[in-house]
Amino acid sequence: MNIDLHSHSTVSDGLLSPAALVRHARAQGVDVLALTDHDDVSGLEEARAEALSTGLELIFGVEISVTWCGRTIHVVGLKIDPRHPELAAGLARLRASRLERACRIADSLAAAGIPDSLAGAQALASEHILGRSHFARFLVETGRARDMQDAFRKFLTRGRPGYVEHRWAELSEAMHWIRAAGGVVVLAHPGRYDFGPALLYRLLDEFAALGGRGLEVVCGSHSREASQRFAELARRYGLFASRGSDYHGPGQGYSEPGRLPELPPGVVPVWADWPEVEAVAA
Ligand code: AMP
Ligand code: MN
Ligand code: MN
Ligand code: MN
């Protein structure tokens, strides 16, 4: 059973449409896929329709941007009802704030001698959410950066000319929206946060106390050692383990859907009691 519970489409900063993502994941051998676009659920219906004809089980998901202790972290909601009013309203608020942030990013780039980046990023983002990845692609396409990594390093990370501070959702409210919508909350890619151990343990304490259920133990940005470490932490905090590629499309530097190591022994998969997965296994 190949399960991948973290991926992106053109609804956020992925390069494939929801339908194309589902076809690609299926071709890579994925049996169960969660589409988890940033702060937006509008790709889920298209993805599910394609999943039905492709023979893949689609899990409705979302990846919510959170500000915690002055830092940005991401929580993934799985098995959500995308129409739940509290979730929908919360995500709409975050998307509006993304547009306001994008204007500040563009102003900041303009002050550094790079005009017109708002229109450039918007053209790459189609009608959906606007994120730093769209600015990064604009910077690459206009020759200001070699590739996405270079664009982030030179312009879009803290201390750089195109970086602006931003306030996302509170951890408690994002988790509340997901739980109100019937979903399971997973802390995304814990190895990507450059917290010291004390802050990480504090986050895990708070996350577990707020009803968090899973930790992304295996993901595109974890080494084998990191996965082992987060497997230990999942056990220590009574959390289930998740596995997700965070796939963003061809050439985006993330691992391919479904091509991740298995969960390390000794953890309980977050999908252990999911009827959707049992149905696929049968
Ligand atoms: P945003 O939510 O708009 O701030 O954008 C965050 C997204 O940017 C992440 O989900 C990644 O897809 C992408 N990203 C963040 N850091 C990097 C990086 N160093 N290189 C490439 N992509 C990155
Ligand atoms: Mn992204
Ligand atoms: Mn993320
Ligand atoms: Mn992601």
PDB file of C-alpha atoms and ligand atoms in Angstrom:
ATOM      1  CA  MET A   1       0.000   0.000   0.000  1.00  0.00           C
ATOM      2  CA  ASN A   2       1.546   3.268  -1.133  1.00  0.00           C
ATOM      3  CA  ILE A   3       0.226   6.208   0.877  1.00  0.00           C
ATOM      4  CA  ASP A   4       1.249   9.833   0.337  1.00  0.00           C
ATOM      5  CA  LEU A   5      -0.534  12.395   2.493  1.00  0.00           C
ATOM      6  CA  HIS A   6       0.995  15.719   1.379  1.00  0.00           C
ATOM      7  CA  SER A   7       0.952  17.255  -2.118  1.00  0.00           C
ATOM      8  CA  HIS A   8       0.258  20.490  -4.000  1.00  0.00           C
ATOM      9  CA  SER A   9      -1.516  21.492  -7.210  1.00  0.00           C
ATOM     10  CA  THR A  10      -1.868  24.732  -9.196  1.00  0.00           C
ATOM     11  CA  VAL A  11      -4.479  25.768  -6.631  1.00  0.00           C
ATOM     12  CA  SER A  12      -1.494  26.705  -4.461  1.00  0.00           C
ATOM     13  CA  ASP A  13       2.138  26.587  -5.574  1.00  0.00           C
ATOM     14  CA  GLY A  14       2.247  23.243  -7.387  1.00  0.00           C
ATOM     15  CA  LEU A  15       2.799  23.020 -11.140  1.00  0.00           C
ATOM     16  CA  LEU A  16       0.214  20.347 -12.005  1.00  0.00           C
ATOM     17  CA  SER A  17      -3.539  20.830 -12.059  1.00  0.00           C
ATOM     18  CA  PRO A  18      -5.404  18.762  -9.461  1.00  0.00           C
ATOM     19  CA  ALA A  19      -6.420  16.216 -12.130  1.00  0.00           C
ATOM     20  CA  ALA A  20      -2.913  16.012 -13.605  1.00  0.00           C
ATOM     21  CA  LEU A  21      -1.446  15.591 -10.115  1.00  0.00           C
ATOM     22  CA  VAL A  22      -3.760  12.656  -9.421  1.00  0.00           C
ATOM     23  CA  ARG A  23      -2.837  10.995 -12.742  1.00  0.00           C
ATOM     24  CA  HIS A  24       0.855  11.532 -12.048  1.00  0.00           C
ATOM     25  CA  ALA A  25       0.637  10.154  -8.511  1.00  0.00           C
ATOM     26  CA  ARG A  26      -1.225   7.093  -9.789  1.00  0.00           C
ATOM     27  CA  ALA A  27       1.442   6.543 -12.455  1.00  0.00           C
ATOM     28  CA  GLN A  28       4.066   6.678  -9.679  1.00  0.00           C
ATOM     29  CA  GLY A  29       2.235   3.880  -7.870  1.00  0.00           C
ATOM     30  CA  VAL A  30       0.376   5.883  -5.227  1.00  0.00           C
ATOM     31  CA  ASP A  31      -2.756   4.140  -3.887  1.00  0.00           C
ATOM     32  CA  VAL A  32      -3.911   6.790  -1.423  1.00  0.00           C
ATOM     33  CA  LEU A  33      -3.103  10.483  -1.984  1.00  0.00           C
ATOM     34  CA  ALA A  34      -3.976  13.581   0.020  1.00  0.00           C
ATOM     35  CA  LEU A  35      -4.122  16.872  -1.869  1.00  0.00           C
ATOM     36  CA  THR A  36      -3.033  19.506   0.663  1.00  0.00           C
ATOM     37  CA  ASP A  37      -2.849  22.891  -1.038  1.00  0.00           C
ATOM     38  CA  HIS A  38      -1.731  25.878   1.031  1.00  0.00           C
ATOM     39  CA  ASP A  39      -4.736  27.653   2.609  1.00  0.00           C
ATOM     40  CA  ASP A  40      -7.111  26.557  -0.173  1.00  0.00           C
ATOM     41  CA  VAL A  41      -9.405  23.595  -0.766  1.00  0.00           C
ATOM     42  CA  SER A  42     -10.735  24.503  -4.189  1.00  0.00           C
ATOM     43  CA  GLY A  43      -8.855  21.742  -6.032  1.00  0.00           C
ATOM     44  CA  LEU A  44     -10.369  18.883  -4.092  1.00  0.00           C
ATOM     45  CA  GLU A  45     -13.486  18.225  -6.176  1.00  0.00           C
ATOM     46  CA  GLU A  46     -11.531  18.102  -9.434  1.00  0.00           C
ATOM     47  CA  ALA A  47      -8.962  15.814  -7.817  1.00  0.00           C
ATOM     48  CA  ARG A  48     -11.623  13.472  -6.464  1.00  0.00           C
ATOM     49  CA  ALA A  49     -13.384  13.216  -9.823  1.00  0.00           C
ATOM     50  CA  GLU A  50     -10.087  12.265 -11.460  1.00  0.00           C
ATOM     51  CA  ALA A  51      -9.257   9.865  -8.616  1.00  0.00           C
ATOM     52  CA  LEU A  52     -12.541   8.022  -9.159  1.00  0.00           C
ATOM     53  CA  SER A  53     -11.706   7.343 -12.799  1.00  0.00           C
ATOM     54  CA  THR A  54      -8.048   6.558 -12.061  1.00  0.00           C
ATOM     55  CA  GLY A  55      -8.560   4.068  -9.253  1.00  0.00           C
ATOM     56  CA  LEU A  56      -6.781   6.126  -6.609  1.00  0.00           C
ATOM     57  CA  GLU A  57      -8.218   6.948  -3.199  1.00  0.00           C
ATOM     58  CA  LEU A  58      -8.161  10.711  -2.662  1.00  0.00           C
ATOM     59  CA  ILE A  59      -8.064  12.159   0.839  1.00  0.00           C
ATOM     60  CA  PHE A  60      -9.372  15.714   1.187  1.00  0.00           C
ATOM     61  CA  GLY A  61      -6.629  17.809   2.767  1.00  0.00           C
ATOM     62  CA  VAL A  62      -5.269  21.298   3.307  1.00  0.00           C
ATOM     63  CA  GLU A  63      -1.977  22.761   4.563  1.00  0.00           C
ATOM     64  CA  ILE A  64      -2.582  25.789   6.776  1.00  0.00           C
ATOM     65  CA  SER A  65       0.021  28.514   7.369  1.00  0.00           C
ATOM     66  CA  VAL A  66       0.425  29.297  11.066  1.00  0.00           C
ATOM     67  CA  THR A  67       2.412  31.840  13.030  1.00  0.00           C
ATOM     68  CA  TRP A  68       3.671  30.308  16.239  1.00  0.00           C
ATOM     69  CA  CYS A  69       6.156  32.056  18.529  1.00  0.00           C
ATOM     70  CA  GLY A  70       6.898  34.550  15.779  1.00  0.00           C
ATOM     71  CA  ARG A  71       7.761  31.809  13.278  1.00  0.00           C
ATOM     72  CA  THR A  72       5.914  30.245  10.377  1.00  0.00           C
ATOM     73  CA  ILE A  73       4.915  26.608  10.712  1.00  0.00           C
ATOM     74  CA  HIS A  74       2.516  24.457   8.699  1.00  0.00           C
ATOM     75  CA  VAL A  75      -0.247  22.140   9.874  1.00  0.00           C
ATOM     76  CA  VAL A  76      -1.902  19.663   7.542  1.00  0.00           C
ATOM     77  CA  GLY A  77      -5.585  18.802   7.904  1.00  0.00           C
ATOM     78  CA  LEU A  78      -6.652  15.421   6.529  1.00  0.00           C
ATOM     79  CA  LYS A  79     -10.137  14.031   5.907  1.00  0.00           C
ATOM     80  CA  ILE A  80     -11.653  17.491   6.181  1.00  0.00           C
ATOM     81  CA  ASP A  81     -15.068  18.582   5.017  1.00  0.00           C
ATOM     82  CA  PRO A  82     -13.957  21.386   2.681  1.00  0.00           C
ATOM     83  CA  ARG A  83     -17.339  23.089   2.905  1.00  0.00           C
ATOM     84  CA  HIS A  84     -17.361  23.442   6.675  1.00  0.00           C
ATOM     85  CA  PRO A  85     -18.133  27.155   7.270  1.00  0.00           C
ATOM     86  CA  GLU A  86     -15.540  27.805   9.983  1.00  0.00           C
ATOM     87  CA  LEU A  87     -12.761  26.207   7.950  1.00  0.00           C
ATOM     88  CA  ALA A  88     -13.884  27.948   4.760  1.00  0.00           C
ATOM     89  CA  ALA A  89     -14.030  31.342   6.488  1.00  0.00           C
ATOM     90  CA  GLY A  90     -10.631  30.884   8.128  1.00  0.00           C
ATOM     91  CA  LEU A  91      -8.995  29.916   4.842  1.00  0.00           C
ATOM     92  CA  ALA A  92     -10.669  32.832   3.035  1.00  0.00           C
ATOM     93  CA  ARG A  93      -9.163  35.174   5.617  1.00  0.00           C
ATOM     94  CA  LEU A  94      -5.682  33.702   5.080  1.00  0.00           C
ATOM     95  CA  ARG A  95      -6.003  34.001   1.307  1.00  0.00           C
ATOM     96  CA  ALA A  96      -6.983  37.669   1.608  1.00  0.00           C
ATOM     97  CA  SER A  97      -3.988  38.244   3.858  1.00  0.00           C
ATOM     98  CA  ARG A  98      -1.766  36.552   1.248  1.00  0.00           C
ATOM     99  CA  LEU A  99      -2.802  39.162  -1.290  1.00  0.00           C
ATOM    100  CA  GLU A 100      -1.982  41.959   1.142  1.00  0.00           C
ATOM    101  CA  ARG A 101       1.400  40.304   1.879  1.00  0.00           C
ATOM    102  CA  ALA A 102       2.078  39.947  -1.865  1.00  0.00           C
ATOM    103  CA  CYS A 103       1.679  43.704  -2.283  1.00  0.00           C
ATOM    104  CA  ARG A 104       4.252  44.273   0.458  1.00  0.00           C
ATOM    105  CA  ILE A 105       6.633  41.719  -1.101  1.00  0.00           C
ATOM    106  CA  ALA A 106       6.308  43.520  -4.441  1.00  0.00           C
ATOM    107  CA  ASP A 107       6.935  46.915  -2.810  1.00  0.00           C
ATOM    108  CA  SER A 108       9.967  45.530  -1.089  1.00  0.00           C
ATOM    109  CA  LEU A 109      11.346  44.061  -4.340  1.00  0.00           C
ATOM    110  CA  ALA A 110      10.608  47.333  -6.163  1.00  0.00           C
ATOM    111  CA  ALA A 111      12.622  49.207  -3.537  1.00  0.00           C
ATOM    112  CA  ALA A 112      15.484  46.824  -4.325  1.00  0.00           C
ATOM    113  CA  GLY A 113      15.260  47.692  -8.033  1.00  0.00           C
ATOM    114  CA  ILE A 114      12.933  44.920  -9.218  1.00  0.00           C
ATOM    115  CA  PRO A 115       9.688  46.409 -10.571  1.00  0.00           C
ATOM    116  CA  ASP A 116       6.450  44.719 -11.661  1.00  0.00           C
ATOM    117  CA  SER A 117       6.822  41.563  -9.589  1.00  0.00           C
ATOM    118  CA  LEU A 118       3.203  41.607  -8.385  1.00  0.00           C
ATOM    119  CA  ALA A 119       1.838  41.336 -11.917  1.00  0.00           C
ATOM    120  CA  GLY A 120       4.545  38.792 -12.744  1.00  0.00           C
ATOM    121  CA  ALA A 121       3.743  36.594  -9.759  1.00  0.00           C
ATOM    122  CA  GLN A 122       0.009  36.945 -10.324  1.00  0.00           C
ATOM    123  CA  ALA A 123       0.345  35.785 -13.919  1.00  0.00           C
ATOM    124  CA  LEU A 124       2.051  32.615 -12.650  1.00  0.00           C
ATOM    125  CA  ALA A 125      -0.484  32.006  -9.884  1.00  0.00           C
ATOM    126  CA  SER A 126      -3.575  31.864 -12.116  1.00  0.00           C
ATOM    127  CA  GLU A 127      -6.694  32.678 -10.116  1.00  0.00           C
ATOM    128  CA  HIS A 128      -5.655  30.940  -6.919  1.00  0.00           C
ATOM    129  CA  ILE A 129      -3.437  31.652  -3.926  1.00  0.00           C
ATOM    130  CA  LEU A 130      -0.410  33.850  -4.301  1.00  0.00           C
ATOM    131  CA  GLY A 131       2.743  32.744  -2.549  1.00  0.00           C
ATOM    132  CA  ARG A 132       6.448  33.244  -2.392  1.00  0.00           C
ATOM    133  CA  SER A 133       6.948  30.413  -4.910  1.00  0.00           C
ATOM    134  CA  HIS A 134       5.226  32.516  -7.570  1.00  0.00           C
ATOM    135  CA  PHE A 135       7.585  35.409  -6.831  1.00  0.00           C
ATOM    136  CA  ALA A 136      10.487  32.944  -6.956  1.00  0.00           C
ATOM    137  CA  ARG A 137       9.417  31.720 -10.387  1.00  0.00           C
ATOM    138  CA  PHE A 138       9.079  35.324 -11.588  1.00  0.00           C
ATOM    139  CA  LEU A 139      12.603  36.077 -10.333  1.00  0.00           C
ATOM    140  CA  VAL A 140      13.984  33.011 -12.135  1.00  0.00           C
ATOM    141  CA  GLU A 141      12.127  33.766 -15.362  1.00  0.00           C
ATOM    142  CA  THR A 142      13.378  37.363 -15.400  1.00  0.00           C
ATOM    143  CA  GLY A 143      16.979  36.282 -14.830  1.00  0.00           C
ATOM    144  CA  ARG A 144      17.341  37.584 -11.270  1.00  0.00           C
ATOM    145  CA  ALA A 145      17.959  34.110  -9.860  1.00  0.00           C
ATOM    146  CA  ARG A 146      19.369  30.836 -11.203  1.00  0.00           C
ATOM    147  CA  ASP A 147      16.651  28.598  -9.784  1.00  0.00           C
ATOM    148  CA  MET A 148      13.988  28.481  -7.065  1.00  0.00           C
ATOM    149  CA  GLN A 149      16.496  27.814  -4.273  1.00  0.00           C
ATOM    150  CA  ASP A 150      18.603  30.730  -5.433  1.00  0.00           C
ATOM    151  CA  ALA A 151      15.524  33.010  -5.603  1.00  0.00           C
ATOM    152  CA  PHE A 152      14.526  32.099  -2.048  1.00  0.00           C
ATOM    153  CA  ARG A 153      18.068  32.468  -0.763  1.00  0.00           C
ATOM    154  CA  LYS A 154      18.664  35.852  -2.418  1.00  0.00           C
ATOM    155  CA  PHE A 155      15.241  37.458  -2.099  1.00  0.00           C
ATOM    156  CA  LEU A 156      12.537  35.672  -0.202  1.00  0.00           C
ATOM    157  CA  THR A 157      13.915  34.601   3.152  1.00  0.00           C
ATOM    158  CA  ARG A 158      14.290  36.617   6.336  1.00  0.00           C
ATOM    159  CA  GLY A 159      16.757  39.486   6.027  1.00  0.00           C
ATOM    160  CA  ARG A 160      16.552  39.559   2.214  1.00  0.00           C
ATOM    161  CA  PRO A 161      15.135  42.434   0.103  1.00  0.00           C
ATOM    162  CA  GLY A 162      11.878  40.672  -0.870  1.00  0.00           C
ATOM    163  CA  TYR A 163      11.122  39.267   2.586  1.00  0.00           C
ATOM    164  CA  VAL A 164       8.324  40.742   4.690  1.00  0.00           C
ATOM    165  CA  GLU A 165       7.021  39.662   8.072  1.00  0.00           C
ATOM    166  CA  HIS A 166       3.524  38.256   8.051  1.00  0.00           C
ATOM    167  CA  ARG A 167       0.999  37.052  10.577  1.00  0.00           C
ATOM    168  CA  TRP A 168      -0.743  33.798   9.598  1.00  0.00           C
ATOM    169  CA  ALA A 169      -3.348  31.906  11.652  1.00  0.00           C
ATOM    170  CA  GLU A 170      -2.833  31.153  15.346  1.00  0.00           C
ATOM    171  CA  LEU A 171      -1.970  27.493  15.948  1.00  0.00           C
ATOM    172  CA  SER A 172      -5.082  27.031  18.096  1.00  0.00           C
ATOM    173  CA  GLU A 173      -7.450  28.503  15.521  1.00  0.00           C
ATOM    174  CA  ALA A 174      -6.009  26.590  12.554  1.00  0.00           C
ATOM    175  CA  MET A 175      -6.298  23.360  14.557  1.00  0.00           C
ATOM    176  CA  HIS A 176      -9.813  24.281  15.589  1.00  0.00           C
ATOM    177  CA  TRP A 177     -10.886  24.873  11.967  1.00  0.00           C
ATOM    178  CA  ILE A 178      -9.547  21.479  10.912  1.00  0.00           C
ATOM    179  CA  ARG A 179     -11.117  19.646  13.829  1.00  0.00           C
ATOM    180  CA  ALA A 180     -14.446  21.472  13.388  1.00  0.00           C
ATOM    181  CA  ALA A 181     -14.395  20.297   9.758  1.00  0.00           C
ATOM    182  CA  GLY A 182     -14.040  16.703  10.982  1.00  0.00           C
ATOM    183  CA  GLY A 183     -10.363  16.485  10.083  1.00  0.00           C
ATOM    184  CA  VAL A 184      -7.241  15.000  11.591  1.00  0.00           C
ATOM    185  CA  VAL A 185      -4.393  17.459  12.322  1.00  0.00           C
ATOM    186  CA  VAL A 186      -0.811  16.586  11.387  1.00  0.00           C
ATOM    187  CA  LEU A 187       2.237  18.743  12.045  1.00  0.00           C
ATOM    188  CA  ALA A 188       3.962  19.140   8.678  1.00  0.00           C
ATOM    189  CA  HIS A 189       7.694  18.587   8.027  1.00  0.00           C
ATOM    190  CA  PRO A 190       8.932  19.163  11.614  1.00  0.00           C
ATOM    191  CA  GLY A 191      12.535  18.814  10.434  1.00  0.00           C
ATOM    192  CA  ARG A 192      12.245  21.978   8.362  1.00  0.00           C
ATOM    193  CA  TYR A 193      11.789  24.281  11.360  1.00  0.00           C
ATOM    194  CA  ASP A 194      15.115  25.503  12.617  1.00  0.00           C
ATOM    195  CA  PHE A 195      14.053  25.466  16.255  1.00  0.00           C
ATOM    196  CA  GLY A 196      16.340  24.295  18.977  1.00  0.00           C
ATOM    197  CA  PRO A 197      15.131  21.256  20.919  1.00  0.00           C
ATOM    198  CA  ALA A 198      13.489  23.340  23.678  1.00  0.00           C
ATOM    199  CA  LEU A 199      11.241  25.213  21.253  1.00  0.00           C
ATOM    200  CA  LEU A 200      10.458  22.044  19.305  1.00  0.00           C
ATOM    201  CA  TYR A 201       9.385  20.229  22.493  1.00  0.00           C
ATOM    202  CA  ARG A 202       7.251  23.202  23.451  1.00  0.00           C
ATOM    203  CA  LEU A 203       5.576  23.102  20.027  1.00  0.00           C
ATOM    204  CA  LEU A 204       4.938  19.364  20.329  1.00  0.00           C
ATOM    205  CA  ASP A 205       3.490  19.816  23.832  1.00  0.00           C
ATOM    206  CA  GLU A 206       1.152  22.526  22.636  1.00  0.00           C
ATOM    207  CA  PHE A 207       0.246  20.642  19.471  1.00  0.00           C
ATOM    208  CA  ALA A 208      -0.657  17.490  21.404  1.00  0.00           C
ATOM    209  CA  ALA A 209      -2.606  19.474  24.024  1.00  0.00           C
ATOM    210  CA  LEU A 210      -4.649  21.162  21.283  1.00  0.00           C
ATOM    211  CA  GLY A 211      -5.745  17.809  19.869  1.00  0.00           C
ATOM    212  CA  GLY A 212      -3.013  17.299  17.285  1.00  0.00           C
ATOM    213  CA  ARG A 213      -3.010  13.713  16.085  1.00  0.00           C
ATOM    214  CA  GLY A 214      -0.055  13.142  13.793  1.00  0.00           C
ATOM    215  CA  LEU A 215       3.516  14.074  13.024  1.00  0.00           C
ATOM    216  CA  GLU A 216       4.959  13.937   9.506  1.00  0.00           C
ATOM    217  CA  VAL A 217       7.680  11.436  10.319  1.00  0.00           C
ATOM    218  CA  VAL A 218       8.601  10.603   6.735  1.00  0.00           C
ATOM    219  CA  CYS A 219       8.588  13.492   4.301  1.00  0.00           C
ATOM    220  CA  GLY A 220      10.481  14.896   1.351  1.00  0.00           C
ATOM    221  CA  SER A 221      12.667  17.109   3.505  1.00  0.00           C
ATOM    222  CA  HIS A 222      13.719  14.506   6.126  1.00  0.00           C
ATOM    223  CA  SER A 223      16.868  12.428   5.987  1.00  0.00           C
ATOM    224  CA  ARG A 224      16.624   8.868   7.294  1.00  0.00           C
ATOM    225  CA  GLU A 225      18.113  10.077  10.589  1.00  0.00           C
ATOM    226  CA  ALA A 226      15.542  12.866  10.848  1.00  0.00           C
ATOM    227  CA  SER A 227      12.738  10.366  10.253  1.00  0.00           C
ATOM    228  CA  GLN A 228      14.125   8.152  13.028  1.00  0.00           C
ATOM    229  CA  ARG A 229      14.286  11.102  15.379  1.00  0.00           C
ATOM    230  CA  PHE A 230      10.718  12.193  14.640  1.00  0.00           C
ATOM    231  CA  ALA A 231       9.518   8.603  14.986  1.00  0.00           C
ATOM    232  CA  GLU A 232      10.939   8.675  18.518  1.00  0.00           C
ATOM    233  CA  LEU A 233       9.251  11.994  19.198  1.00  0.00           C
ATOM    234  CA  ALA A 234       5.915  10.758  17.816  1.00  0.00           C
ATOM    235  CA  ARG A 235       6.075   7.887  20.317  1.00  0.00           C
ATOM    236  CA  ARG A 236       7.081  10.166  23.167  1.00  0.00           C
ATOM    237  CA  TYR A 237       4.222  12.612  22.494  1.00  0.00           C
ATOM    238  CA  GLY A 238       1.590   9.962  21.750  1.00  0.00           C
ATOM    239  CA  LEU A 239       1.247  11.061  18.130  1.00  0.00           C
ATOM    240  CA  PHE A 240       0.570   8.955  15.061  1.00  0.00           C
ATOM    241  CA  ALA A 241       2.962   9.017  12.129  1.00  0.00           C
ATOM    242  CA  SER A 242       2.318  10.385   8.658  1.00  0.00           C
ATOM    243  CA  ARG A 243       4.149  10.100   5.349  1.00  0.00           C
ATOM    244  CA  GLY A 244       4.025  12.786   2.680  1.00  0.00           C
ATOM    245  CA  SER A 245       6.188  13.817  -0.262  1.00  0.00           C
ATOM    246  CA  ASP A 246       5.122  17.501  -0.336  1.00  0.00           C
ATOM    247  CA  TYR A 247       5.277  17.078  -4.118  1.00  0.00           C
ATOM    248  CA  HIS A 248       4.987  20.421  -5.991  1.00  0.00           C
ATOM    249  CA  GLY A 249       5.449  19.239  -9.599  1.00  0.00           C
ATOM    250  CA  PRO A 250       8.251  18.222 -11.942  1.00  0.00           C
ATOM    251  CA  GLY A 251      11.613  19.854 -11.332  1.00  0.00           C
ATOM    252  CA  GLN A 252      10.540  21.547  -8.096  1.00  0.00           C
ATOM    253  CA  GLY A 253      13.097  19.766  -5.951  1.00  0.00           C
ATOM    254  CA  TYR A 254      10.704  17.674  -3.853  1.00  0.00           C
ATOM    255  CA  SER A 255      10.561  13.912  -3.975  1.00  0.00           C
ATOM    256  CA  GLU A 256       8.168  12.246  -6.401  1.00  0.00           C
ATOM    257  CA  PRO A 257       4.760  11.231  -5.035  1.00  0.00           C
ATOM    258  CA  GLY A 258       4.865   7.896  -3.279  1.00  0.00           C
ATOM    259  CA  ARG A 259       8.647   7.495  -3.620  1.00  0.00           C
ATOM    260  CA  LEU A 260       9.499   7.894   0.031  1.00  0.00           C
ATOM    261  CA  PRO A 261      10.843   5.407   2.540  1.00  0.00           C
ATOM    262  CA  GLU A 262       8.287   3.456   4.583  1.00  0.00           C
ATOM    263  CA  LEU A 263       7.505   4.632   8.113  1.00  0.00           C
ATOM    264  CA  PRO A 264      10.160   3.454  10.580  1.00  0.00           C
ATOM    265  CA  PRO A 265       9.146   0.539  12.819  1.00  0.00           C
ATOM    266  CA  GLY A 266       7.526   1.284  16.172  1.00  0.00           C
ATOM    267  CA  VAL A 267       5.163   4.071  15.105  1.00  0.00           C
ATOM    268  CA  VAL A 268       1.439   3.825  14.469  1.00  0.00           C
ATOM    269  CA  PRO A 269       0.415   5.174  11.046  1.00  0.00           C
ATOM    270  CA  VAL A 270      -2.099   8.014  11.174  1.00  0.00           C
ATOM    271  CA  TRP A 271      -4.205   5.999   8.682  1.00  0.00           C
ATOM    272  CA  ALA A 272      -4.242   2.858  10.874  1.00  0.00           C
ATOM    273  CA  ASP A 273      -8.000   3.109  11.505  1.00  0.00           C
ATOM    274  CA  TRP A 274      -9.115   4.786   8.282  1.00  0.00           C
ATOM    275  CA  PRO A 275     -11.874   2.902   6.432  1.00  0.00           C
ATOM    276  CA  GLU A 276     -10.731   4.534   3.153  1.00  0.00           C
ATOM    277  CA  VAL A 277      -7.382   2.764   3.437  1.00  0.00           C
ATOM    278  CA  GLU A 278      -8.901  -0.548   4.521  1.00  0.00           C
ATOM    279  CA  ALA A 279     -11.156  -0.416   1.451  1.00  0.00           C
ATOM    280  CA  VAL A 280      -8.137  -0.005  -0.832  1.00  0.00           C
ATOM    281  CA  ALA A 281      -6.273  -2.813   0.927  1.00  0.00           C
ATOM    282  CA  ALA A 282      -9.214  -5.220   0.580  1.00  0.00           C
TER     283      ALA A 282
HETATM  284  P1  AMP B   1       4.495  30.983   1.341  1.00  0.00           P
HETATM  285  O1  AMP B   1       3.508  30.117   2.072  1.00  0.00           O
HETATM  286  O2  AMP B   1       3.869  31.782   0.242  1.00  0.00           O
HETATM  287  O3  AMP B   1       5.370  31.792   2.244  1.00  0.00           O
HETATM  288  O4  AMP B   1       5.469  29.999   0.551  1.00  0.00           O
HETATM  289  C1  AMP B   1       6.008  28.876   1.181  1.00  0.00           C
HETATM  290  C2  AMP B   1       6.371  27.873   0.092  1.00  0.00           C
HETATM  291  O5  AMP B   1       7.537  28.295  -0.570  1.00  0.00           O
HETATM  292  C3  AMP B   1       6.691  26.497   0.635  1.00  0.00           C
HETATM  293  O6  AMP B   1       5.520  25.731   0.756  1.00  0.00           O
HETATM  294  C4  AMP B   1       7.558  25.945  -0.442  1.00  0.00           C
HETATM  295  O7  AMP B   1       6.763  25.436  -1.500  1.00  0.00           O
HETATM  296  C5  AMP B   1       8.296  27.159  -0.951  1.00  0.00           C
HETATM  297  N1  AMP B   1       9.647  27.326  -0.366  1.00  0.00           N
HETATM  298  C6  AMP B   1       9.946  27.779   0.869  1.00  0.00           C
HETATM  299  N2  AMP B   1      11.290  27.848   1.028  1.00  0.00           N
HETATM  300  C7  AMP B   1      11.830  27.442  -0.143  1.00  0.00           C
HETATM  301  C8  AMP B   1      13.175  27.298  -0.625  1.00  0.00           C
HETATM  302  N3  AMP B   1      14.232  27.597   0.130  1.00  0.00           N
HETATM  303  N4  AMP B   1      13.333  26.852  -1.889  1.00  0.00           N
HETATM  304  C9  AMP B   1      12.288  26.544  -2.670  1.00  0.00           C
HETATM  305  N5  AMP B   1      11.000  26.660  -2.274  1.00  0.00           N
HETATM  306  C10 AMP B   1      10.785  27.104  -1.026  1.00  0.00           C
HETATM  307 MN    MN B   2       4.567  25.182  -1.221  1.00  0.00          MN
HETATM  308 MN    MN B   3       4.816  23.244   4.137  1.00  0.00          MN
HETATM  309 MN    MN B   4       3.408  21.459   1.517  1.00  0.00          MN
END
